[in-house]
PDB file of N, CA and C in Angstrom:
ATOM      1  N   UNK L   1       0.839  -1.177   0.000  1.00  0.00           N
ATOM      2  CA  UNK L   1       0.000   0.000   0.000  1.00  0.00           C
ATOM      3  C   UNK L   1       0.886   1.242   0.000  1.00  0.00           C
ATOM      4  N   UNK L   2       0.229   2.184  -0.602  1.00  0.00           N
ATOM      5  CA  UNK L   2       1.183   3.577  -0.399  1.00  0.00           C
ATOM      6  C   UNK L   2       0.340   4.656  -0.662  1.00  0.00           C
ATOM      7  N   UNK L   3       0.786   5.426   0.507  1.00  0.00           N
ATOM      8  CA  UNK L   3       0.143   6.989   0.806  1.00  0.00           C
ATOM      9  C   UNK L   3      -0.611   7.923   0.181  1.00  0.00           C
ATOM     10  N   UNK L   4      -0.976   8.826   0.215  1.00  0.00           N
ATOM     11  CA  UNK L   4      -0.842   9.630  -1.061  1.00  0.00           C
ATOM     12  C   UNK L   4      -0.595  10.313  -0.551  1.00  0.00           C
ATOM     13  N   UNK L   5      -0.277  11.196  -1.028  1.00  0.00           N
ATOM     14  CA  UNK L   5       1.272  12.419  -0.801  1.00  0.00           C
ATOM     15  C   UNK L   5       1.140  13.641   0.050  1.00  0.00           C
ATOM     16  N   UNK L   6      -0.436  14.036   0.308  1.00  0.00           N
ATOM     17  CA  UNK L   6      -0.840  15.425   0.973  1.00  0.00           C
ATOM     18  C   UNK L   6      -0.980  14.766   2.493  1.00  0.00           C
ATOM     19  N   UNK L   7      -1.528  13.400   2.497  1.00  0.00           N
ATOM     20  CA  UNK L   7      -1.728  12.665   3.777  1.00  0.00           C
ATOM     21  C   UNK L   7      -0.652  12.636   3.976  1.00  0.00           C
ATOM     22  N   UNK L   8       0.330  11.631   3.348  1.00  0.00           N
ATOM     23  CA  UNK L   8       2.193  11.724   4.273  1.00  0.00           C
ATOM     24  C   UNK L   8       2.367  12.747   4.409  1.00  0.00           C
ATOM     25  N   UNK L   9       2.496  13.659   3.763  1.00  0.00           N
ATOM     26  CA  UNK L   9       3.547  14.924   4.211  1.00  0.00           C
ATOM     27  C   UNK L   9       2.625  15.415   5.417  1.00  0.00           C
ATOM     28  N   UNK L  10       1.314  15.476   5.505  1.00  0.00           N
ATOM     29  CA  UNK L  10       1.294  16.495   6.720  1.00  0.00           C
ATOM     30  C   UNK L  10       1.004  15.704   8.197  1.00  0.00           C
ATOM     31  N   UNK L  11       0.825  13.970   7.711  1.00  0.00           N
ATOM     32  CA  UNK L  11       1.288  13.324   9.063  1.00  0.00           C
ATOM     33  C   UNK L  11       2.001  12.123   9.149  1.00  0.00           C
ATOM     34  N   UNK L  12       3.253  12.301   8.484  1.00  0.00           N
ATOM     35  CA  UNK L  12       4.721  12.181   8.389  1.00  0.00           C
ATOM     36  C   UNK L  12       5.413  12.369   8.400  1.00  0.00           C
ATOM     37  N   UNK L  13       6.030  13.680   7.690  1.00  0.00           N
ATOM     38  CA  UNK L  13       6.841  14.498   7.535  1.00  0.00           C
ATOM     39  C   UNK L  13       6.708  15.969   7.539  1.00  0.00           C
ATOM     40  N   UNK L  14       5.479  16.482   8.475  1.00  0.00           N
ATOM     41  CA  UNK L  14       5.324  17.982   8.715  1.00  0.00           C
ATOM     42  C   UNK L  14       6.202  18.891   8.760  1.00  0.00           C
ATOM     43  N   UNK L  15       7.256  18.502   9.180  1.00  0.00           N
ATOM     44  CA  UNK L  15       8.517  19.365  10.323  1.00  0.00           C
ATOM     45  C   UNK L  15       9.367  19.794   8.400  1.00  0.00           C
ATOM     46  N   UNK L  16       9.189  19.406   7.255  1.00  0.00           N
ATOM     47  CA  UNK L  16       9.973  19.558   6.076  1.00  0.00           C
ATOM     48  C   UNK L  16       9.110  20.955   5.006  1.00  0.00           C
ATOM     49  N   UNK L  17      10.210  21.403   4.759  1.00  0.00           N
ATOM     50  CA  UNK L  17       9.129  22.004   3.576  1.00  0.00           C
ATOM     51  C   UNK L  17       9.500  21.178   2.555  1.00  0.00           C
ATOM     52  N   UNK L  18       8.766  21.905   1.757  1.00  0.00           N
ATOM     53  CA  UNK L  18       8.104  21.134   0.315  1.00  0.00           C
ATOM     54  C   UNK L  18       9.077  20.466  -0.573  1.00  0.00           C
ATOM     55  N   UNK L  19      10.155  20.828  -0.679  1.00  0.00           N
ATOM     56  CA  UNK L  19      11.100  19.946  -1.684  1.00  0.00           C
ATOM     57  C   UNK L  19      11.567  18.805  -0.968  1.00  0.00           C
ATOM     58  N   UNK L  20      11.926  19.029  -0.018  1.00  0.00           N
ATOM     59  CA  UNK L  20      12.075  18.145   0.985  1.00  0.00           C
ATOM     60  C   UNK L  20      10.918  17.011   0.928  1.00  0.00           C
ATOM     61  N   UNK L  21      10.203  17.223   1.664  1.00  0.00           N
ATOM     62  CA  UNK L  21       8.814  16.461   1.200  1.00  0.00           C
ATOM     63  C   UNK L  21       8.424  15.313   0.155  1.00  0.00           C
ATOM     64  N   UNK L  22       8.975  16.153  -0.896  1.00  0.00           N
ATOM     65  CA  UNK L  22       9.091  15.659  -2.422  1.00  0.00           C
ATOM     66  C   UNK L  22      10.091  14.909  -2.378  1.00  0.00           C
ATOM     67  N   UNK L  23      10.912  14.839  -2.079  1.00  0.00           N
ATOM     68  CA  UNK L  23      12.491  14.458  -2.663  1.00  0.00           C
ATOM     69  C   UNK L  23      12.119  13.137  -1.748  1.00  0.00           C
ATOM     70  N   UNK L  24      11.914  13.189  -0.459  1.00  0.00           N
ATOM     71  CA  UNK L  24      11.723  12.165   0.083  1.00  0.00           C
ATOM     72  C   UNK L  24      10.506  10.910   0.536  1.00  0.00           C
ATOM     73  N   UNK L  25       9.240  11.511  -0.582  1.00  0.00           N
ATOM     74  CA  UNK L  25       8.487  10.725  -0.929  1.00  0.00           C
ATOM     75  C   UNK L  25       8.861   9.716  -1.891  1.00  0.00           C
ATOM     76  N   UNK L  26       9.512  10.586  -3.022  1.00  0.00           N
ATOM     77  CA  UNK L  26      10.108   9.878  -4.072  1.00  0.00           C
ATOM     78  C   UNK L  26      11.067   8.817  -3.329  1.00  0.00           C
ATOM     79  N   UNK L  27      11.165   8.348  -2.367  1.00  0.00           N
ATOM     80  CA  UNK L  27      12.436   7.616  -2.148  1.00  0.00           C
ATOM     81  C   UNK L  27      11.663   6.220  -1.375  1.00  0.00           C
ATOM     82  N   UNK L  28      10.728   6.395  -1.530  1.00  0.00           N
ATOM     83  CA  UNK L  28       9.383   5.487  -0.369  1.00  0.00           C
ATOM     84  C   UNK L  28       9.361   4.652  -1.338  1.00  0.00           C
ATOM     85  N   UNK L  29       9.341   3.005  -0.644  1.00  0.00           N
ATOM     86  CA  UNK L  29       8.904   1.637  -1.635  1.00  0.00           C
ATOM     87  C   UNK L  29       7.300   2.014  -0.882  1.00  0.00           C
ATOM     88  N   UNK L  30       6.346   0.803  -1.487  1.00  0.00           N
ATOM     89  CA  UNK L  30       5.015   0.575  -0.774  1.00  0.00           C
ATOM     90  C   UNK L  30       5.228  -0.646   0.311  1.00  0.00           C
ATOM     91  N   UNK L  31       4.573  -0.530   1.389  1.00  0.00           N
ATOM     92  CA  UNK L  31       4.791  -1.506   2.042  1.00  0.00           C
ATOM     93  C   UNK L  31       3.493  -2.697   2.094  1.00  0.00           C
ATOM     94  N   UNK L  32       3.870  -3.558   2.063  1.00  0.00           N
ATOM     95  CA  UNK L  32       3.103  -4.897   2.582  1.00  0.00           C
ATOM     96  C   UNK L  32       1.973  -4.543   3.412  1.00  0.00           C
ATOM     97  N   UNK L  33       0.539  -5.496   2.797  1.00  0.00           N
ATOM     98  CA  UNK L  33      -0.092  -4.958   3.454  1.00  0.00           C
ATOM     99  C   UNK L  33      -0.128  -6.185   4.907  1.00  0.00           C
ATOM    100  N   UNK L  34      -0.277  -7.135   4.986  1.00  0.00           N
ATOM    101  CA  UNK L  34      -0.081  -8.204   5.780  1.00  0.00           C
ATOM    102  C   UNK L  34       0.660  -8.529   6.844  1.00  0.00           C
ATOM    103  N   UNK L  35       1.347  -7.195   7.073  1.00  0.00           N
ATOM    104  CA  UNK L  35       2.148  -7.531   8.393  1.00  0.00           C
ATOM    105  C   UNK L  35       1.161  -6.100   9.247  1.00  0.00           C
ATOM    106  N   UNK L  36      -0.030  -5.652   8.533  1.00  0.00           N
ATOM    107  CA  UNK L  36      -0.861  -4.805   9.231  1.00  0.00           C
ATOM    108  C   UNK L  36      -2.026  -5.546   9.993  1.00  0.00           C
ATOM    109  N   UNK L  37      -2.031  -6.884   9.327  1.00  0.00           N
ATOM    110  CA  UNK L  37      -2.884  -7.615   9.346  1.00  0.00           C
ATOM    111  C   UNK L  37      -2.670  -9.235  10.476  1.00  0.00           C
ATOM    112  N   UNK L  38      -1.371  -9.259  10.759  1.00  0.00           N
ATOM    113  CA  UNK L  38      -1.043 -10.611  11.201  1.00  0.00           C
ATOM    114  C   UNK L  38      -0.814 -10.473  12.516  1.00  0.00           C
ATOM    115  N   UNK L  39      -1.502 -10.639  13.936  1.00  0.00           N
ATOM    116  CA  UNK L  39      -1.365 -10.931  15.288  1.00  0.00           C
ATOM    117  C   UNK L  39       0.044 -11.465  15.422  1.00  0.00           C
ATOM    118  N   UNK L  40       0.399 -10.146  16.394  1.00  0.00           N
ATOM    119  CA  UNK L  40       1.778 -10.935  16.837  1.00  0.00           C
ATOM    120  C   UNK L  40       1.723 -10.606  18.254  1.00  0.00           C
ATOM    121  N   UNK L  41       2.542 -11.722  19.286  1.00  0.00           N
ATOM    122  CA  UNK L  41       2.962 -11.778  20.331  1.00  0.00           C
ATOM    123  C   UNK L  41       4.179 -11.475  20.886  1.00  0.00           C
ATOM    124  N   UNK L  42       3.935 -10.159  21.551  1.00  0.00           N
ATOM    125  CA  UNK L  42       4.880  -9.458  21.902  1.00  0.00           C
ATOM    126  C   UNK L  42       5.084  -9.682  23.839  1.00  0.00           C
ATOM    127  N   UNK L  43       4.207 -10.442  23.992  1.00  0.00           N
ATOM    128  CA  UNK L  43       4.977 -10.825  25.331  1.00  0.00           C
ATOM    129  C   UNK L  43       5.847 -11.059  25.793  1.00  0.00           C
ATOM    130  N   UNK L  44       6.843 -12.063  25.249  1.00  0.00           N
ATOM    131  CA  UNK L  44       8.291 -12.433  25.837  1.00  0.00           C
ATOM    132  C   UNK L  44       8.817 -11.034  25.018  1.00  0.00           C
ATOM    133  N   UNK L  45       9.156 -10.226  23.940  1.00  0.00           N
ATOM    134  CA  UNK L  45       9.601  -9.079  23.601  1.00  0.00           C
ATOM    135  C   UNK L  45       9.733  -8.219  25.484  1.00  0.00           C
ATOM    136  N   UNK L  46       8.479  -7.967  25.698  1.00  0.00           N
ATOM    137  CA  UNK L  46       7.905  -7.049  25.914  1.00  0.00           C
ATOM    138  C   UNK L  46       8.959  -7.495  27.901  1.00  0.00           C
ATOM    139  N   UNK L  47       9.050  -8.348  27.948  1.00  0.00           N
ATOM    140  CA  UNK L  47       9.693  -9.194  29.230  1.00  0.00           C
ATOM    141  C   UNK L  47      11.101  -9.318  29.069  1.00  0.00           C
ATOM    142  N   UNK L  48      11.673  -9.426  27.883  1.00  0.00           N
ATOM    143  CA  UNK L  48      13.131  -9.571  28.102  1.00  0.00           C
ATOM    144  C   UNK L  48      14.052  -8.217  28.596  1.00  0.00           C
ATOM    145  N   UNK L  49      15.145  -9.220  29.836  1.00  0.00           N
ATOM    146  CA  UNK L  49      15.711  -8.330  30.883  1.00  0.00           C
ATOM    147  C   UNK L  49      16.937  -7.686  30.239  1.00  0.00           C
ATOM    148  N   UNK L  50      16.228  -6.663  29.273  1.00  0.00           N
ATOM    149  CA  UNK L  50      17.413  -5.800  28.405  1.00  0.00           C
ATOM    150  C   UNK L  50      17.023  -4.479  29.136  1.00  0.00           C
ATOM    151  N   UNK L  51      18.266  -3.264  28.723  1.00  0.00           N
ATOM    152  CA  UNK L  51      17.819  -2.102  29.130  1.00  0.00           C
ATOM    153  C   UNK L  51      16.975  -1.945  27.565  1.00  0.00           C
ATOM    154  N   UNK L  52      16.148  -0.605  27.890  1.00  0.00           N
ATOM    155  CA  UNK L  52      15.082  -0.572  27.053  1.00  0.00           C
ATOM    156  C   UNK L  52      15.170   1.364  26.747  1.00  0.00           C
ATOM    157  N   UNK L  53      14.901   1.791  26.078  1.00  0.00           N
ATOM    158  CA  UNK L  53      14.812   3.432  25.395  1.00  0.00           C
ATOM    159  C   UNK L  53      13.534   3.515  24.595  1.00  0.00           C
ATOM    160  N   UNK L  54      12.798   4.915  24.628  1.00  0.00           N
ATOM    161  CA  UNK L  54      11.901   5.594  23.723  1.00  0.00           C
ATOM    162  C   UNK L  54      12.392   6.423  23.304  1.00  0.00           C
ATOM    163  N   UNK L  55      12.749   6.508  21.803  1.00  0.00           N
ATOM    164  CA  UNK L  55      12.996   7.964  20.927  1.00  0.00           C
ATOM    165  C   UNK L  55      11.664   8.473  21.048  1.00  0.00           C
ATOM    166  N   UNK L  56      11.113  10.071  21.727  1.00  0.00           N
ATOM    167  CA  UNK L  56       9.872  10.513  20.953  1.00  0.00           C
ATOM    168  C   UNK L  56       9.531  11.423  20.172  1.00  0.00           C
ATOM    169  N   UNK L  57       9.421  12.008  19.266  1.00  0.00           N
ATOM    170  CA  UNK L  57       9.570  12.995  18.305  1.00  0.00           C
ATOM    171  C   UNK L  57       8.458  13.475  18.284  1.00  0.00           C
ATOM    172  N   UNK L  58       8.031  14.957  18.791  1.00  0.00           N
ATOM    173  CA  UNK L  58       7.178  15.212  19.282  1.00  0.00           C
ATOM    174  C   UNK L  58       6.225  15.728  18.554  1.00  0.00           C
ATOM    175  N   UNK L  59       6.681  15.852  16.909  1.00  0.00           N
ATOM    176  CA  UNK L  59       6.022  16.420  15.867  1.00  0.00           C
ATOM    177  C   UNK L  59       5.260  15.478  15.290  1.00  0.00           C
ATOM    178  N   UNK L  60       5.786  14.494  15.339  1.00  0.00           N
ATOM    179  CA  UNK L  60       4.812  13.191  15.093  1.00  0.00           C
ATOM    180  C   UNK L  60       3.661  12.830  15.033  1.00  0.00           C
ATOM    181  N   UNK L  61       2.791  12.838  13.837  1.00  0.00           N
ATOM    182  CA  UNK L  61       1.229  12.873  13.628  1.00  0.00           C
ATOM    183  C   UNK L  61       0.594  11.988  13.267  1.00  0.00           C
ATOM    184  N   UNK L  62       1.498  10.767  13.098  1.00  0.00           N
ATOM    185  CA  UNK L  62       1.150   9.534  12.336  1.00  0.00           C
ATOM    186  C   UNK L  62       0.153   8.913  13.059  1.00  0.00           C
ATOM    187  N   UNK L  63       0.085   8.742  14.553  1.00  0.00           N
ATOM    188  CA  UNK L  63      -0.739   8.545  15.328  1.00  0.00           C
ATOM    189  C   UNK L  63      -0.908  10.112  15.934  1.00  0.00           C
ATOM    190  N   UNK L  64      -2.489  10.313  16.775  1.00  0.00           N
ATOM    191  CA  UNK L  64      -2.584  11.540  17.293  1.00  0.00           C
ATOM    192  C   UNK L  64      -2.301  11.582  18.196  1.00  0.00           C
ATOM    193  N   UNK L  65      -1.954  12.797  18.509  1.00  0.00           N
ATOM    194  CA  UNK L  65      -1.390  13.364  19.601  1.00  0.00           C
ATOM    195  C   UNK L  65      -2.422  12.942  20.632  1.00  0.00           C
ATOM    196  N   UNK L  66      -1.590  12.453  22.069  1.00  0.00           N
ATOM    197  CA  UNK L  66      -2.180  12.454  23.101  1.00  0.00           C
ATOM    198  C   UNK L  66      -2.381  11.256  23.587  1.00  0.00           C
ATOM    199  N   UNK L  67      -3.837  10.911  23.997  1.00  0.00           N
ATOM    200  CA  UNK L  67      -4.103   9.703  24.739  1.00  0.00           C
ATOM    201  C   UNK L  67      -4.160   8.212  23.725  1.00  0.00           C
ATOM    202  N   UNK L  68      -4.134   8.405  22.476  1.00  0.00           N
ATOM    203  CA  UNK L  68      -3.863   7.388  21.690  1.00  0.00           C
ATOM    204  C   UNK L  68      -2.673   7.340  20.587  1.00  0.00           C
ATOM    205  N   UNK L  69      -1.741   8.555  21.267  1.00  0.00           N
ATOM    206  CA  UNK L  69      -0.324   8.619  20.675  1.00  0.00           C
ATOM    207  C   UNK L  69       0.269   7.625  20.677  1.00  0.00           C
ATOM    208  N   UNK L  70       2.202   7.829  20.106  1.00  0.00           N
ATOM    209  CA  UNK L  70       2.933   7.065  20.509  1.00  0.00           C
ATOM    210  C   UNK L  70       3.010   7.123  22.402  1.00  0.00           C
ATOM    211  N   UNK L  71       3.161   8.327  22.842  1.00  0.00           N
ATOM    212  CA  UNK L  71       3.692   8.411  24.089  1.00  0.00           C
ATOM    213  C   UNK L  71       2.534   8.587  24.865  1.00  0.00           C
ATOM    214  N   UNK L  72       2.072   8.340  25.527  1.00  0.00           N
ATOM    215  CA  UNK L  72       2.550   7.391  26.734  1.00  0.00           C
ATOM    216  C   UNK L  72       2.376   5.511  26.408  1.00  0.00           C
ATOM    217  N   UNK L  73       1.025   6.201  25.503  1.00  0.00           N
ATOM    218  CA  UNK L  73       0.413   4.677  25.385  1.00  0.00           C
ATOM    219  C   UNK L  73       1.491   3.392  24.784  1.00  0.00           C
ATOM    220  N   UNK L  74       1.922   3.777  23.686  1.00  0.00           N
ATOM    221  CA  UNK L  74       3.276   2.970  23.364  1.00  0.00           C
ATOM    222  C   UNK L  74       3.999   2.547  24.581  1.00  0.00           C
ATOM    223  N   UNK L  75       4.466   3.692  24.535  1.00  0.00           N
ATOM    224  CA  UNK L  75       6.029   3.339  25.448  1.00  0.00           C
ATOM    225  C   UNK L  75       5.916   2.779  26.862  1.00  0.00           C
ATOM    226  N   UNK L  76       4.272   2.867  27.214  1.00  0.00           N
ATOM    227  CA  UNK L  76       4.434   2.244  28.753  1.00  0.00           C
ATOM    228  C   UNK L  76       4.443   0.757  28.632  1.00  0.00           C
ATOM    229  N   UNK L  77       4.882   0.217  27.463  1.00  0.00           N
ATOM    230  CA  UNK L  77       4.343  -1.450  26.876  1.00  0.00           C
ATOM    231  C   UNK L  77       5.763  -1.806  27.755  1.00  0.00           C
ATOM    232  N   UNK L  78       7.026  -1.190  27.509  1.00  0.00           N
ATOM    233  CA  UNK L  78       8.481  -1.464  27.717  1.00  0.00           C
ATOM    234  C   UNK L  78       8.266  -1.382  29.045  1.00  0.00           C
ATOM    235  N   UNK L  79       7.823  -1.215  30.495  1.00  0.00           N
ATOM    236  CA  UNK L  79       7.885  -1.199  31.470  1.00  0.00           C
ATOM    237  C   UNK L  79       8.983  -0.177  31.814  1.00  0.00           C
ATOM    238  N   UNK L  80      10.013  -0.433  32.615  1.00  0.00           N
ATOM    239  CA  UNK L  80      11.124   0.611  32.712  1.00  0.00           C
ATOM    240  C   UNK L  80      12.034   0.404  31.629  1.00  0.00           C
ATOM    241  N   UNK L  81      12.100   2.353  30.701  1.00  0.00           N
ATOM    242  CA  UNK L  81      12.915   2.480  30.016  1.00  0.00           C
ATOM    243  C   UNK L  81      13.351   4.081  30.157  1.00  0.00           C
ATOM    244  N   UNK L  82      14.785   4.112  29.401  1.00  0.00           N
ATOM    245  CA  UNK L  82      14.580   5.643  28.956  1.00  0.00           C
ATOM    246  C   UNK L  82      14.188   6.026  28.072  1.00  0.00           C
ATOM    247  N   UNK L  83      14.060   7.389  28.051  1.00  0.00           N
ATOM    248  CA  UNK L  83      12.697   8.070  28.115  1.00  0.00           C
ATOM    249  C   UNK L  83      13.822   9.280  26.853  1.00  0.00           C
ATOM    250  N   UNK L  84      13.565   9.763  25.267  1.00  0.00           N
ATOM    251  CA  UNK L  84      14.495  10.293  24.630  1.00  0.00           C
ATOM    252  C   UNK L  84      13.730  10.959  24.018  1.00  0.00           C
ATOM    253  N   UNK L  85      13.790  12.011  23.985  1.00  0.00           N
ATOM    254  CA  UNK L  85      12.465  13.284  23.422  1.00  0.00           C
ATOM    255  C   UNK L  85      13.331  14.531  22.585  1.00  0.00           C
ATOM    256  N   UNK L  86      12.930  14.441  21.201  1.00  0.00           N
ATOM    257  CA  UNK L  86      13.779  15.540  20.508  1.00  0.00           C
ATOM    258  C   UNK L  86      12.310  16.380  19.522  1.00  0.00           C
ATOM    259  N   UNK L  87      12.413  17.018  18.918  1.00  0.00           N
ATOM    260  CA  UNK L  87      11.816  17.973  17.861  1.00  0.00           C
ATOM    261  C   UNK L  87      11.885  17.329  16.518  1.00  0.00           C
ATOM    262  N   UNK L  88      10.448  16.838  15.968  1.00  0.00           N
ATOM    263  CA  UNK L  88      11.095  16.166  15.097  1.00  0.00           C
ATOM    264  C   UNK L  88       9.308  15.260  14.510  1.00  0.00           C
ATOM    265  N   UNK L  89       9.259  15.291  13.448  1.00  0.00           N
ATOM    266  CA  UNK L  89       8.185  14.195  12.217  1.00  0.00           C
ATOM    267  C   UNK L  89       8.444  12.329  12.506  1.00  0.00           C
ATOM    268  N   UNK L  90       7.329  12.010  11.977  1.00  0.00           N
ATOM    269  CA  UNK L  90       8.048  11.046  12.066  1.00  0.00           C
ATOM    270  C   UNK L  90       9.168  10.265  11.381  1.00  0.00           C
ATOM    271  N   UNK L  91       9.590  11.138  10.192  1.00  0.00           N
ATOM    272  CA  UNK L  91       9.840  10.955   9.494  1.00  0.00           C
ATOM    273  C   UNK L  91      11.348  11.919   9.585  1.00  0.00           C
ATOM    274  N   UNK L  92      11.827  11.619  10.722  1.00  0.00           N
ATOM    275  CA  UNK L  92      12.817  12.683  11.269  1.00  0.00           C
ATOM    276  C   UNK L  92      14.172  12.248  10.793  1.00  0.00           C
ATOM    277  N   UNK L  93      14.369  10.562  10.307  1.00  0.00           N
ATOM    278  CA  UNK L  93      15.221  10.390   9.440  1.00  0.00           C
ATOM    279  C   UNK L  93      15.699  11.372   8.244  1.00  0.00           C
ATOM    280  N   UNK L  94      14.770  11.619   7.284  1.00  0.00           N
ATOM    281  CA  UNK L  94      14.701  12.524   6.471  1.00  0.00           C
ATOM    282  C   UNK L  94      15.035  14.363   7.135  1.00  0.00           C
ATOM    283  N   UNK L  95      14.407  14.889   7.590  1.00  0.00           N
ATOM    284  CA  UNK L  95      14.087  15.842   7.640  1.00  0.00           C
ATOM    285  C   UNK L  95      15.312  16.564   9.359  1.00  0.00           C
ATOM    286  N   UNK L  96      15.715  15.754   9.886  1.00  0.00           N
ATOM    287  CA  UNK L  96      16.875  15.875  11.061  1.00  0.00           C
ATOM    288  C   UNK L  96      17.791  14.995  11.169  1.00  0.00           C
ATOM    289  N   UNK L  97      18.536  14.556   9.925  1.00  0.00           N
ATOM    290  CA  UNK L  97      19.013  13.106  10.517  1.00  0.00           C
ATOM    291  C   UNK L  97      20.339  12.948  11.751  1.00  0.00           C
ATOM    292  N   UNK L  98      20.981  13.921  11.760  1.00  0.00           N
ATOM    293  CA  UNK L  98      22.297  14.431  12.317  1.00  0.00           C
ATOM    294  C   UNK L  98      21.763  14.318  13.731  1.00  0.00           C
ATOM    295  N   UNK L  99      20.952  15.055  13.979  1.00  0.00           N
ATOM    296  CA  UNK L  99      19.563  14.997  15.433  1.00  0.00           C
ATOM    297  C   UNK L  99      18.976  13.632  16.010  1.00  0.00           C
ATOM    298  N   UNK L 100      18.688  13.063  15.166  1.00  0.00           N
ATOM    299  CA  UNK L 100      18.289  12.083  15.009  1.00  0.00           C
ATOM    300  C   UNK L 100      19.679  10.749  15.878  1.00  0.00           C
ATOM    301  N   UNK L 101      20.477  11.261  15.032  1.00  0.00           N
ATOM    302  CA  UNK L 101      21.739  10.055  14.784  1.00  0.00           C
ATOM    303  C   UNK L 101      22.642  10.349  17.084  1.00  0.00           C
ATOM    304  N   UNK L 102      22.872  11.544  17.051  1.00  0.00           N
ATOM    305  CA  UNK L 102      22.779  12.272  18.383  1.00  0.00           C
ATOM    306  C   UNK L 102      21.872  11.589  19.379  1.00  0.00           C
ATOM    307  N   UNK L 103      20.667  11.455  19.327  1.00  0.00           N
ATOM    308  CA  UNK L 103      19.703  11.299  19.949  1.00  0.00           C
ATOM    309  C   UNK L 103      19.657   9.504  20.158  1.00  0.00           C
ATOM    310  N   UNK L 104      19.746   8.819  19.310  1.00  0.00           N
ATOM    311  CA  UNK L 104      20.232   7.597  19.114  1.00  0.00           C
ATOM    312  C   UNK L 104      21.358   6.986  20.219  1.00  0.00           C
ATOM    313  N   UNK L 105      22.368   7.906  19.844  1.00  0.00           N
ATOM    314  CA  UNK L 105      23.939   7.446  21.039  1.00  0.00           C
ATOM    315  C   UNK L 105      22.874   7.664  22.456  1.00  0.00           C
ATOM    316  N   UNK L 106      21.934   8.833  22.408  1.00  0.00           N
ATOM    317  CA  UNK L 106      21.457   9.450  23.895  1.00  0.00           C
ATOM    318  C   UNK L 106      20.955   7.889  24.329  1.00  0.00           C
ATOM    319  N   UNK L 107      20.148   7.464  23.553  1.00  0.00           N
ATOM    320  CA  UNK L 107      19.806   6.172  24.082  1.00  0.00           C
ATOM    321  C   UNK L 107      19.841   4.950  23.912  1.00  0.00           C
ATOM    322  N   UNK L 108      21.135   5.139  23.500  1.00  0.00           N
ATOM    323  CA  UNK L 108      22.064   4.020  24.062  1.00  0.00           C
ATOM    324  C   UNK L 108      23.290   4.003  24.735  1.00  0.00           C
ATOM    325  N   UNK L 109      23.306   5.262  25.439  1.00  0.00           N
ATOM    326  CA  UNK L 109      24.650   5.365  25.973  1.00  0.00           C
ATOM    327  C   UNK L 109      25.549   4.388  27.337  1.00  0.00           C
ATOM    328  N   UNK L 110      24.701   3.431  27.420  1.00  0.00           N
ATOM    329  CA  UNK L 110      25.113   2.360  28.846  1.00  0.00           C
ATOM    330  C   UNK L 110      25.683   1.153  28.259  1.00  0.00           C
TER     331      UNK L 110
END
């Protein structure tokens, strides 16, 4: 399946202007629809005694903001983790990657 282009950019990649946008739509395969579709068990994931991190990028629209966001609702799945919060789409690869790459070492620095 794949996007169409006014939907990604403004809840994907908001934080870009427009060439940007462009340049990095053009770079998108379509993804599978069946791994949207297939029950998985994330219990033992969700239990193994690793340290654990949330990148959260707060520009992020892919899900909405708030009580059915990524944050809290996601991230409270990991039980104790850190906690890594920058400015940023979700699509922050593209559009911050240097920020991004920074933010990364942040959480994993142990």
């Amino acid at each position: 399946m794949t996007m169409p282009f006014d939907f990604w950019r403004e809840a994907f990649i908001n934080d870009a202007d427009l060439e940007l946008a462009k340049s990095s739509y053009a770079q998108l395969s379509s993804e599978p629809y069946q791994p949207y579709i297939d029950k998985l068990d994330l219990k033992q994931f969700y239990s193994l005694p690793i340290p654990k991190s949330y990148l959260y990028c707060t520009e992020d629209n892919s899900l909405p903001q708030g009580e059915w966001g990524w944050h809290p609702r996601m991230s409270n799945r990991l039980g104790l983790f850190r906690f890594v919060q920058m400015p940023g789409s979700h699509e922050v690869m593209f559009s911050n990657p240097g920020g991004l790459a920074e933010k990364i070492i942040v959480a994993g620095r142990d």
